[in-house]
Amino acid sequence: MDLALYHPEGGYYATPGRRVGRHGDFYTSVSAGPLFGKILALHLAPVLSGMDGPLRILELGAHDGSLARDVLEALATDAPQLIDRLEYAIIEPLEALALRQRERLAGLPARIVADPSQLEPRAGVLVANELIDALSCHLVESTGDGWQEIGVGLASDRFTWKPLGNADPELVRHLPARPAGYRTEVRPFLAEFLRPLRPLVSPGRLLFFDYGFERAEYLDPARAEGTLRTYCEHRSGDDPLDAPGTRDITAHVEFTSLREALESLGGEVVRFENQSRFLTAAARPWLLGLEGRTDAATAKLLRNFQTLTHPGHLGSRFHVMEARFGP
Ligand SMILES: C[S@@+](CC[C@H](N)C(=O)[O-])C[C@H]1O[C@@H](n2cnc3c(N)ncnc32)[C@H](O)[C@@H]1O
């Protein structure tokens, strides 16, 4: 999964091409229009205002920089007093994406770095939309009386699933017994992944938007095929071994593990709710200000709001988890 998505020469995200949006392979809340960034800015402004000194919004998985631009433009209008002490930092390991972000964010207070060690600590908020689902995972399958890990092998020039033997007990310690053949995914490294990021927004908040479930629902007996999927031209597929590098590969986020990772680093999870609820609450002042307006631009923004919050679109599939570190 790592190679198929991130290899510098053949990886899906490392190579040019439209990945996100109408002409790409999948929509995100960001590609649906600028409103997600505007509403996120409404949530962030009071949080940042309560922090002292130089401030940072730190984004991971920033794709082409659209969310950064949308948030910075909204803050410049709605909370201009913050802009002078704010930097919007992006950690972007892929050079091809860093180039696109630099173009999109020219003239804005944005800074793009390749790894966390290039940033000194500051107060602020980390935001990531659809990052965790794109981090590679371990695939495990029940044998009926335990779990085996499934890897990738090669047979006659084709990739195949290859059982790797009994899974490391640490890897499967949260998994209940399931019938033979039941597959699921595990990301055991979330705390290690977050550890170097956490001091970069200190005191701070970490805010993750993604699709997924709490552990009990993730491991529902009916979800026997797991959640590993591919996306290509807006069609979902279930064979990640098919044409690697040409399609997105993703597995849902198991939010209980994310919560435990955040808590193990000293964070307090202060929010876990669906995107619809979060955005509707944060957007309230903006929605009230629209009362009586019937112009075409407002109608377009309201359609964007519906896409972000309607249960049939992104509203109930997506969740937000927010953790607070420090005061
Ligand atoms: C599904 S895309 C996110 C799309 C974007 N946030 C949006 O809302 O349109 C996942 C992104 O996470 C990035 N990513 C994966 N691992 C990362 C890491 N360790 N550090 C920073 N970005 C990473 C990928 O390069 C990819 O751009």
mmCIF file of C-alpha atoms and ligand atoms in Angstrom:
data_model
loop_
_atom_site.group_PDB
_atom_site.id
_atom_site.type_symbol
_atom_site.label_atom_id
_atom_site.label_comp_id
_atom_site.label_asym_id
_atom_site.label_seq_id
_atom_site.Cartn_x
_atom_site.Cartn_y
_atom_site.Cartn_z
ATOM 1 C CA MET A 1 0.000 0.000 0.000
ATOM 2 C CA ASP A 2 2.888 2.325 0.856
ATOM 3 C CA LEU A 3 4.633 1.657 -2.441
ATOM 4 C CA ALA A 4 1.450 1.796 -4.519
ATOM 5 C CA LEU A 5 0.469 5.165 -3.039
ATOM 6 C CA TYR A 6 3.745 6.915 -2.208
ATOM 7 C CA HIS A 7 6.637 5.506 -4.278
ATOM 8 C CA PRO A 8 8.371 8.634 -5.662
ATOM 9 C CA GLU A 9 8.295 7.325 -9.249
ATOM 10 C CA GLY A 10 5.212 5.125 -9.525
ATOM 11 C CA GLY A 11 3.113 5.977 -6.473
ATOM 12 C CA TYR A 12 -0.468 7.109 -6.991
ATOM 13 C CA TYR A 13 -0.041 10.303 -4.937
ATOM 14 C CA ALA A 14 3.549 11.001 -6.050
ATOM 15 C CA THR A 15 2.852 11.114 -9.778
ATOM 16 C CA PRO A 16 1.042 13.850 -11.738
ATOM 17 C CA GLY A 17 -2.647 13.569 -12.480
ATOM 18 C CA ARG A 18 -5.952 14.755 -11.134
ATOM 19 C CA ARG A 19 -6.712 12.640 -8.109
ATOM 20 C CA VAL A 20 -9.384 14.557 -6.251
ATOM 21 C CA GLY A 21 -12.573 16.246 -7.497
ATOM 22 C CA ARG A 22 -15.003 15.961 -10.394
ATOM 23 C CA HIS A 23 -12.331 15.031 -12.986
ATOM 24 C CA GLY A 24 -10.373 12.855 -10.557
ATOM 25 C CA ASP A 25 -11.006 9.593 -8.752
ATOM 26 C CA PHE A 26 -12.936 10.698 -5.665
ATOM 27 C CA TYR A 27 -14.494 13.764 -4.027
ATOM 28 C CA THR A 28 -13.465 15.118 -0.666
ATOM 29 C CA SER A 29 -15.057 17.782 1.521
ATOM 30 C CA VAL A 30 -12.366 20.151 0.226
ATOM 31 C CA SER A 31 -12.891 19.417 -3.464
ATOM 32 C CA ALA A 32 -16.650 19.960 -3.025
ATOM 33 C CA GLY A 33 -16.023 23.743 -2.780
ATOM 34 C CA PRO A 34 -14.533 26.448 -0.537
ATOM 35 C CA LEU A 35 -17.168 26.199 2.189
ATOM 36 C CA PHE A 36 -15.492 23.426 4.180
ATOM 37 C CA GLY A 37 -12.451 25.693 4.654
ATOM 38 C CA LYS A 38 -14.647 28.667 5.504
ATOM 39 C CA ILE A 39 -16.561 26.767 8.181
ATOM 40 C CA LEU A 40 -13.365 25.214 9.519
ATOM 41 C CA ALA A 41 -11.993 28.768 9.850
ATOM 42 C CA LEU A 42 -15.102 29.684 11.908
ATOM 43 C CA HIS A 43 -14.284 26.807 14.263
ATOM 44 C CA LEU A 44 -10.562 27.594 14.402
ATOM 45 C CA ALA A 45 -10.775 31.381 14.940
ATOM 46 C CA PRO A 46 -11.973 31.326 18.575
ATOM 47 C CA VAL A 47 -9.670 28.410 19.433
ATOM 48 C CA LEU A 48 -6.628 30.257 18.051
ATOM 49 C CA SER A 49 -7.712 33.577 19.588
ATOM 50 C CA GLY A 50 -7.514 31.917 23.009
ATOM 51 C CA MET A 51 -3.821 31.050 22.483
ATOM 52 C CA ASP A 52 -0.867 33.367 23.149
ATOM 53 C CA GLY A 53 2.123 34.235 20.979
ATOM 54 C CA PRO A 54 2.896 33.122 17.428
ATOM 55 C CA LEU A 55 0.296 30.709 16.070
ATOM 56 C CA ARG A 56 0.276 27.866 13.596
ATOM 57 C CA ILE A 57 -2.272 25.892 11.653
ATOM 58 C CA LEU A 58 -0.505 22.694 10.629
ATOM 59 C CA GLU A 59 -1.977 20.560 7.850
ATOM 60 C CA LEU A 60 -1.073 17.048 6.716
ATOM 61 C CA GLY A 61 -2.384 15.448 3.535
ATOM 62 C CA ALA A 62 -2.892 18.942 2.096
ATOM 63 C CA HIS A 63 -3.104 17.659 -1.490
ATOM 64 C CA ASP A 64 -3.031 20.720 -3.796
ATOM 65 C CA GLY A 65 -3.252 23.316 -0.999
ATOM 66 C CA SER A 66 -6.941 24.126 -1.538
ATOM 67 C CA LEU A 67 -7.951 23.772 2.111
ATOM 68 C CA ALA A 68 -5.035 25.987 3.200
ATOM 69 C CA ARG A 69 -6.096 28.679 0.736
ATOM 70 C CA ASP A 70 -9.783 28.441 1.716
ATOM 71 C CA VAL A 71 -8.981 28.672 5.453
ATOM 72 C CA LEU A 72 -6.500 31.553 5.055
ATOM 73 C CA GLU A 73 -8.866 33.545 2.832
ATOM 74 C CA ALA A 74 -11.721 33.040 5.292
ATOM 75 C CA LEU A 75 -9.578 34.045 8.283
ATOM 76 C CA ALA A 76 -8.356 37.165 6.458
ATOM 77 C CA THR A 77 -12.019 38.268 6.198
ATOM 78 C CA ASP A 78 -13.527 36.882 9.405
ATOM 79 C CA ALA A 79 -10.602 37.098 11.882
ATOM 80 C CA PRO A 80 -8.013 39.516 10.409
ATOM 81 C CA GLN A 81 -6.512 40.133 13.888
ATOM 82 C CA LEU A 82 -5.100 36.569 13.811
ATOM 83 C CA ILE A 83 -3.337 36.770 10.462
ATOM 84 C CA ASP A 84 -0.299 38.789 11.678
ATOM 85 C CA ARG A 85 0.752 36.125 14.174
ATOM 86 C CA LEU A 86 -0.316 33.077 12.147
ATOM 87 C CA GLU A 87 1.593 30.734 9.849
ATOM 88 C CA TYR A 88 -0.126 27.965 7.903
ATOM 89 C CA ALA A 89 2.381 25.128 7.741
ATOM 90 C CA ILE A 90 2.036 22.026 5.595
ATOM 91 C CA ILE A 91 4.142 18.906 6.011
ATOM 92 C CA GLU A 92 4.388 17.424 2.540
ATOM 93 C CA PRO A 93 6.866 14.595 1.916
ATOM 94 C CA LEU A 94 6.001 14.345 -1.805
ATOM 95 C CA GLU A 95 7.877 16.902 -3.925
ATOM 96 C CA ALA A 96 5.278 16.861 -6.750
ATOM 97 C CA LEU A 97 2.520 17.885 -4.299
ATOM 98 C CA ALA A 98 4.746 20.437 -2.510
ATOM 99 C CA LEU A 99 5.234 22.193 -5.872
ATOM 100 C CA ARG A 100 1.490 22.421 -6.467
ATOM 101 C CA GLN A 101 0.934 23.705 -2.935
ATOM 102 C CA ARG A 102 3.588 26.417 -3.378
ATOM 103 C CA GLU A 103 1.869 27.582 -6.576
ATOM 104 C CA ARG A 104 -1.577 27.641 -5.034
ATOM 105 C CA LEU A 105 -0.453 29.411 -1.859
ATOM 106 C CA ALA A 106 1.844 32.047 -3.395
ATOM 107 C CA GLY A 107 1.433 35.353 -1.549
ATOM 108 C CA LEU A 108 -0.282 33.757 1.484
ATOM 109 C CA PRO A 109 1.370 33.215 4.926
ATOM 110 C CA ALA A 110 2.030 29.545 4.188
ATOM 111 C CA ARG A 111 5.127 27.427 4.686
ATOM 112 C CA ILE A 112 5.653 23.992 3.163
ATOM 113 C CA VAL A 113 8.210 21.611 4.677
ATOM 114 C CA ALA A 114 9.122 17.995 3.954
ATOM 115 C CA ASP A 115 9.247 16.708 7.517
ATOM 116 C CA PRO A 116 8.318 17.660 11.102
ATOM 117 C CA SER A 117 11.921 18.352 12.191
ATOM 118 C CA GLN A 118 11.885 21.537 10.072
ATOM 119 C CA LEU A 119 9.292 23.185 12.318
ATOM 120 C CA GLU A 120 9.911 24.668 15.771
ATOM 121 C CA PRO A 121 7.118 24.378 18.387
ATOM 122 C CA ARG A 122 4.273 26.926 18.362
ATOM 123 C CA ALA A 123 0.759 27.127 19.736
ATOM 124 C CA GLY A 124 -1.846 26.051 17.226
ATOM 125 C CA VAL A 125 -4.052 23.435 15.605
ATOM 126 C CA LEU A 126 -3.243 20.438 13.430
ATOM 127 C CA VAL A 127 -5.872 19.634 10.788
ATOM 128 C CA ALA A 128 -6.038 16.634 8.494
ATOM 129 C CA ASN A 129 -8.846 15.721 6.138
ATOM 130 C CA GLU A 130 -8.782 12.136 4.890
ATOM 131 C CA LEU A 131 -5.208 11.535 5.995
ATOM 132 C CA ILE A 132 -5.517 8.523 8.307
ATOM 133 C CA ASP A 133 -7.530 6.447 5.813
ATOM 134 C CA ALA A 134 -4.664 6.907 3.332
ATOM 135 C CA LEU A 135 -1.990 5.585 5.736
ATOM 136 C CA SER A 136 -1.071 2.005 4.930
ATOM 137 C CA CYS A 137 -2.487 -0.727 7.139
ATOM 138 C CA HIS A 138 -1.911 -4.355 8.073
ATOM 139 C CA LEU A 139 -4.405 -6.829 6.645
ATOM 140 C CA VAL A 140 -5.335 -9.737 8.897
ATOM 141 C CA GLU A 141 -7.638 -12.715 8.422
ATOM 142 C CA SER A 142 -9.257 -14.933 11.008
ATOM 143 C CA THR A 143 -8.252 -18.612 10.943
ATOM 144 C CA GLY A 144 -11.183 -19.499 13.215
ATOM 145 C CA ASP A 145 -8.969 -19.845 16.297
ATOM 146 C CA GLY A 146 -6.599 -16.917 15.750
ATOM 147 C CA TRP A 147 -5.448 -14.336 13.199
ATOM 148 C CA GLN A 148 -2.959 -14.562 10.366
ATOM 149 C CA GLU A 149 -1.413 -11.606 8.617
ATOM 150 C CA ILE A 150 -1.926 -11.351 4.866
ATOM 151 C CA GLY A 151 0.841 -9.928 2.687
ATOM 152 C CA VAL A 152 1.423 -9.479 -1.015
ATOM 153 C CA GLY A 153 3.250 -12.044 -3.166
ATOM 154 C CA LEU A 154 4.034 -12.379 -6.837
ATOM 155 C CA ALA A 155 2.906 -15.324 -9.008
ATOM 156 C CA SER A 156 3.294 -15.394 -12.805
ATOM 157 C CA ASP A 157 3.880 -11.620 -12.948
ATOM 158 C CA ARG A 158 0.730 -10.889 -10.971
ATOM 159 C CA PHE A 159 0.415 -9.717 -7.404
ATOM 160 C CA THR A 160 -1.460 -12.147 -5.167
ATOM 161 C CA TRP A 161 -2.487 -12.294 -1.526
ATOM 162 C CA LYS A 162 0.034 -14.270 0.484
ATOM 163 C CA PRO A 163 -0.597 -15.545 4.047
ATOM 164 C CA LEU A 164 2.355 -14.566 6.266
ATOM 165 C CA GLY A 165 1.609 -16.861 9.219
ATOM 166 C CA ASN A 166 0.321 -16.071 12.687
ATOM 167 C CA ALA A 167 -0.128 -12.353 13.262
ATOM 168 C CA ASP A 168 1.992 -10.675 15.948
ATOM 169 C CA PRO A 169 -0.204 -10.837 19.100
ATOM 170 C CA GLU A 170 0.376 -7.081 19.665
ATOM 171 C CA LEU A 171 -1.131 -6.373 16.238
ATOM 172 C CA VAL A 172 -4.375 -8.249 16.901
ATOM 173 C CA ARG A 173 -4.762 -7.617 20.638
ATOM 174 C CA HIS A 174 -7.991 -5.642 20.157
ATOM 175 C CA LEU A 175 -9.624 -8.108 17.770
ATOM 176 C CA PRO A 176 -12.452 -10.340 19.016
ATOM 177 C CA ALA A 177 -12.912 -13.913 17.764
ATOM 178 C CA ARG A 178 -14.388 -14.034 14.287
ATOM 179 C CA PRO A 179 -15.241 -16.909 11.915
ATOM 180 C CA ALA A 180 -12.489 -18.224 9.604
ATOM 181 C CA GLY A 181 -12.034 -16.024 6.541
ATOM 182 C CA TYR A 182 -13.142 -12.764 8.243
ATOM 183 C CA ARG A 183 -10.758 -9.978 7.176
ATOM 184 C CA THR A 184 -10.052 -6.630 8.720
ATOM 185 C CA GLU A 185 -7.333 -3.983 8.805
ATOM 186 C CA VAL A 186 -5.164 -2.684 11.646
ATOM 187 C CA ARG A 187 -3.075 0.486 11.982
ATOM 188 C CA PRO A 188 -1.005 -0.131 15.131
ATOM 189 C CA PHE A 189 1.413 2.762 14.599
ATOM 190 C CA LEU A 190 -0.853 5.785 15.077
ATOM 191 C CA ALA A 191 0.798 6.961 18.315
ATOM 192 C CA GLU A 192 4.272 6.690 16.703
ATOM 193 C CA PHE A 193 3.010 8.568 13.661
ATOM 194 C CA LEU A 194 1.555 11.380 15.781
ATOM 195 C CA ARG A 195 4.389 11.615 18.341
ATOM 196 C CA PRO A 196 6.696 13.951 16.334
ATOM 197 C CA LEU A 197 3.736 16.082 15.176
ATOM 198 C CA ARG A 198 2.227 16.801 18.561
ATOM 199 C CA PRO A 199 4.885 19.255 19.870
ATOM 200 C CA LEU A 200 4.551 21.314 16.677
ATOM 201 C CA VAL A 201 1.208 22.648 17.936
ATOM 202 C CA SER A 202 1.794 23.131 21.650
ATOM 203 C CA PRO A 203 -0.431 23.997 23.398
ATOM 204 C CA GLY A 204 -2.679 22.747 20.701
ATOM 205 C CA ARG A 205 -5.534 20.855 19.172
ATOM 206 C CA LEU A 206 -5.400 17.952 16.729
ATOM 207 C CA LEU A 207 -8.416 17.714 14.435
ATOM 208 C CA PHE A 208 -9.050 14.745 12.126
ATOM 209 C CA PHE A 209 -11.823 14.421 9.564
ATOM 210 C CA ASP A 210 -12.300 11.000 8.027
ATOM 211 C CA TYR A 211 -14.680 8.153 7.335
ATOM 212 C CA GLY A 212 -14.734 5.233 9.709
ATOM 213 C CA PHE A 213 -16.226 3.767 12.837
ATOM 214 C CA GLU A 214 -15.558 3.115 16.492
ATOM 215 C CA ARG A 215 -13.987 -0.309 17.100
ATOM 216 C CA ALA A 216 -17.159 -2.299 17.841
ATOM 217 C CA GLU A 217 -18.811 -1.121 14.631
ATOM 218 C CA TYR A 218 -15.609 -1.496 12.609
ATOM 219 C CA LEU A 219 -15.415 -5.124 13.694
ATOM 220 C CA ASP A 220 -19.097 -5.843 13.152
ATOM 221 C CA PRO A 221 -19.467 -9.550 12.304
ATOM 222 C CA ALA A 222 -21.229 -8.528 9.074
ATOM 223 C CA ARG A 223 -18.186 -6.552 7.849
ATOM 224 C CA ALA A 224 -16.432 -9.802 6.924
ATOM 225 C CA GLU A 225 -14.529 -8.363 3.930
ATOM 226 C CA GLY A 226 -13.032 -5.440 5.880
ATOM 227 C CA THR A 227 -12.931 -1.932 4.451
ATOM 228 C CA LEU A 228 -9.904 -2.012 2.122
ATOM 229 C CA ARG A 229 -11.045 -0.396 -1.165
ATOM 230 C CA THR A 230 -9.727 1.291 -4.269
ATOM 231 C CA TYR A 231 -11.088 4.386 -6.035
ATOM 232 C CA CYS A 232 -10.634 5.139 -9.691
ATOM 233 C CA GLU A 233 -12.746 7.582 -11.690
ATOM 234 C CA HIS A 234 -15.344 7.658 -8.917
ATOM 235 C CA ARG A 235 -15.809 3.910 -8.967
ATOM 236 C CA SER A 236 -15.055 1.859 -5.903
ATOM 237 C CA GLY A 237 -13.174 -1.427 -6.344
ATOM 238 C CA ASP A 238 -12.273 -4.218 -3.966
ATOM 239 C CA ASP A 239 -8.980 -5.457 -5.455
ATOM 240 C CA PRO A 240 -6.065 -3.315 -4.227
ATOM 241 C CA LEU A 241 -3.646 -5.585 -6.139
ATOM 242 C CA ASP A 242 -5.107 -4.510 -9.480
ATOM 243 C CA ALA A 243 -3.048 -1.883 -11.373
ATOM 244 C CA PRO A 244 -1.192 -0.433 -8.358
ATOM 245 C CA GLY A 245 -0.181 3.206 -8.758
ATOM 246 C CA THR A 246 -3.193 4.032 -10.926
ATOM 247 C CA ARG A 247 -5.848 4.108 -8.194
ATOM 248 C CA ASP A 248 -6.347 5.226 -4.644
ATOM 249 C CA ILE A 249 -6.190 2.583 -1.928
ATOM 250 C CA THR A 250 -7.892 3.276 1.370
ATOM 251 C CA ALA A 251 -9.194 1.598 4.497
ATOM 252 C CA HIS A 252 -11.661 3.198 6.917
ATOM 253 C CA VAL A 253 -10.388 4.710 10.146
ATOM 254 C CA GLU A 254 -10.908 2.720 13.352
ATOM 255 C CA PHE A 255 -11.518 5.748 15.583
ATOM 256 C CA THR A 256 -11.146 3.957 18.933
ATOM 257 C CA SER A 257 -7.496 3.275 18.053
ATOM 258 C CA LEU A 258 -7.052 6.908 17.052
ATOM 259 C CA ARG A 259 -8.569 8.000 20.370
ATOM 260 C CA GLU A 260 -6.238 5.656 22.303
ATOM 261 C CA ALA A 261 -3.220 6.938 20.359
ATOM 262 C CA LEU A 262 -4.137 10.555 21.150
ATOM 263 C CA GLU A 263 -4.691 9.739 24.836
ATOM 264 C CA SER A 264 -1.417 7.815 25.072
ATOM 265 C CA LEU A 265 0.357 11.018 24.006
ATOM 266 C CA GLY A 266 -1.342 13.014 26.766
ATOM 267 C CA GLY A 267 -4.262 14.380 24.771
ATOM 268 C CA GLU A 268 -7.873 14.701 25.854
ATOM 269 C CA VAL A 269 -10.432 13.865 23.153
ATOM 270 C CA VAL A 270 -12.917 16.729 23.392
ATOM 271 C CA ARG A 271 -15.016 15.927 20.318
ATOM 272 C CA PHE A 272 -16.103 12.921 18.303
ATOM 273 C CA GLU A 273 -19.162 13.481 16.155
ATOM 274 C CA ASN A 274 -20.319 13.255 12.589
ATOM 275 C CA GLN A 275 -19.313 15.933 10.140
ATOM 276 C CA SER A 276 -22.865 17.170 9.698
ATOM 277 C CA ARG A 277 -23.237 18.013 13.369
ATOM 278 C CA PHE A 278 -19.800 19.618 13.595
ATOM 279 C CA LEU A 279 -20.211 21.795 10.505
ATOM 280 C CA THR A 280 -23.787 22.805 11.293
ATOM 281 C CA ALA A 281 -22.761 24.062 14.755
ATOM 282 C CA ALA A 282 -19.638 25.845 13.487
ATOM 283 C CA ALA A 283 -21.522 27.413 10.554
ATOM 284 C CA ARG A 284 -24.359 28.839 12.656
ATOM 285 C CA PRO A 285 -23.218 32.508 12.583
ATOM 286 C CA TRP A 286 -22.628 32.298 8.840
ATOM 287 C CA LEU A 287 -26.018 30.639 8.207
ATOM 288 C CA LEU A 288 -27.812 33.290 10.288
ATOM 289 C CA GLY A 289 -26.105 36.020 8.270
ATOM 290 C CA LEU A 290 -27.540 34.561 5.060
ATOM 291 C CA GLU A 291 -31.155 34.994 6.091
ATOM 292 C CA GLY A 292 -33.209 36.621 3.353
ATOM 293 C CA ARG A 293 -30.478 36.343 0.694
ATOM 294 C CA THR A 294 -31.627 34.816 -2.595
ATOM 295 C CA ASP A 295 -28.698 35.596 -4.935
ATOM 296 C CA ALA A 296 -27.057 32.897 -7.076
ATOM 297 C CA ALA A 297 -23.739 32.947 -5.151
ATOM 298 C CA THR A 298 -25.559 32.251 -1.869
ATOM 299 C CA ALA A 299 -27.576 29.454 -3.499
ATOM 300 C CA LYS A 300 -24.310 27.878 -4.686
ATOM 301 C CA LEU A 301 -22.791 28.024 -1.200
ATOM 302 C CA LEU A 302 -25.924 26.493 0.290
ATOM 303 C CA ARG A 303 -25.683 23.603 -2.199
ATOM 304 C CA ASN A 304 -22.057 23.176 -1.090
ATOM 305 C CA PHE A 305 -23.295 23.149 2.549
ATOM 306 C CA GLN A 306 -25.834 20.419 1.706
ATOM 307 C CA THR A 307 -23.143 18.246 0.111
ATOM 308 C CA LEU A 308 -20.986 18.576 3.225
ATOM 309 C CA THR A 309 -23.737 17.902 5.740
ATOM 310 C CA HIS A 310 -26.423 15.774 4.064
ATOM 311 C CA PRO A 311 -26.455 12.191 5.391
ATOM 312 C CA GLY A 312 -26.600 10.888 1.807
ATOM 313 C CA HIS A 313 -23.425 12.781 0.859
ATOM 314 C CA LEU A 314 -20.587 13.440 3.301
ATOM 315 C CA GLY A 315 -22.516 14.374 6.454
ATOM 316 C CA SER A 316 -22.910 11.081 8.283
ATOM 317 C CA ARG A 317 -20.171 8.949 6.707
ATOM 318 C CA PHE A 318 -17.524 11.394 7.874
ATOM 319 C CA HIS A 319 -16.584 12.031 11.472
ATOM 320 C CA VAL A 320 -14.435 14.552 13.246
ATOM 321 C CA MET A 321 -12.217 13.706 16.215
ATOM 322 C CA GLU A 322 -10.592 16.582 18.089
ATOM 323 C CA ALA A 323 -8.050 16.269 20.891
ATOM 324 C CA ARG A 324 -6.735 18.988 23.184
ATOM 325 C CA PHE A 325 -3.126 19.052 24.405
ATOM 326 C CA GLY A 326 -2.080 21.445 27.143
ATOM 327 C CA PRO A 327 -4.283 24.177 28.596
HETATM 328 C C1 LIG B 1 -7.017 11.312 0.431
HETATM 329 S S1 LIG B 1 -5.684 12.411 0.258
HETATM 330 C C2 LIG B 1 -6.211 13.835 1.153
HETATM 331 C C3 LIG B 1 -6.994 14.793 0.373
HETATM 332 C C4 LIG B 1 -7.110 16.206 0.887
HETATM 333 N N1 LIG B 1 -6.856 16.352 2.315
HETATM 334 C C5 LIG B 1 -8.505 16.711 0.559
HETATM 335 O O1 LIG B 1 -9.275 16.889 1.479
HETATM 336 O O2 LIG B 1 -8.814 16.893 -0.624
HETATM 337 C C6 LIG B 1 -4.479 11.773 1.347
HETATM 338 C C7 LIG B 1 -3.217 12.598 1.367
HETATM 339 O O3 LIG B 1 -2.414 12.246 2.489
HETATM 340 C C8 LIG B 1 -1.068 12.404 2.127
HETATM 341 N N2 LIG B 1 -0.186 11.701 3.077
HETATM 342 C C9 LIG B 1 -0.093 10.381 3.298
HETATM 343 N N3 LIG B 1 0.847 10.099 4.223
HETATM 344 C C10 LIG B 1 1.347 11.287 4.633
HETATM 345 C C11 LIG B 1 2.344 11.661 5.584
HETATM 346 N N4 LIG B 1 3.026 10.756 6.294
HETATM 347 N N5 LIG B 1 2.609 12.974 5.742
HETATM 348 C C12 LIG B 1 1.924 13.916 5.038
HETATM 349 N N6 LIG B 1 0.977 13.607 4.117
HETATM 350 C C13 LIG B 1 0.699 12.314 3.913
HETATM 351 C C14 LIG B 1 -1.043 11.853 0.716
HETATM 352 O O4 LIG B 1 0.072 12.278 -0.013
HETATM 353 C C15 LIG B 1 -2.342 12.402 0.142
HETATM 354 O O5 LIG B 1 -2.147 13.635 -0.491
#
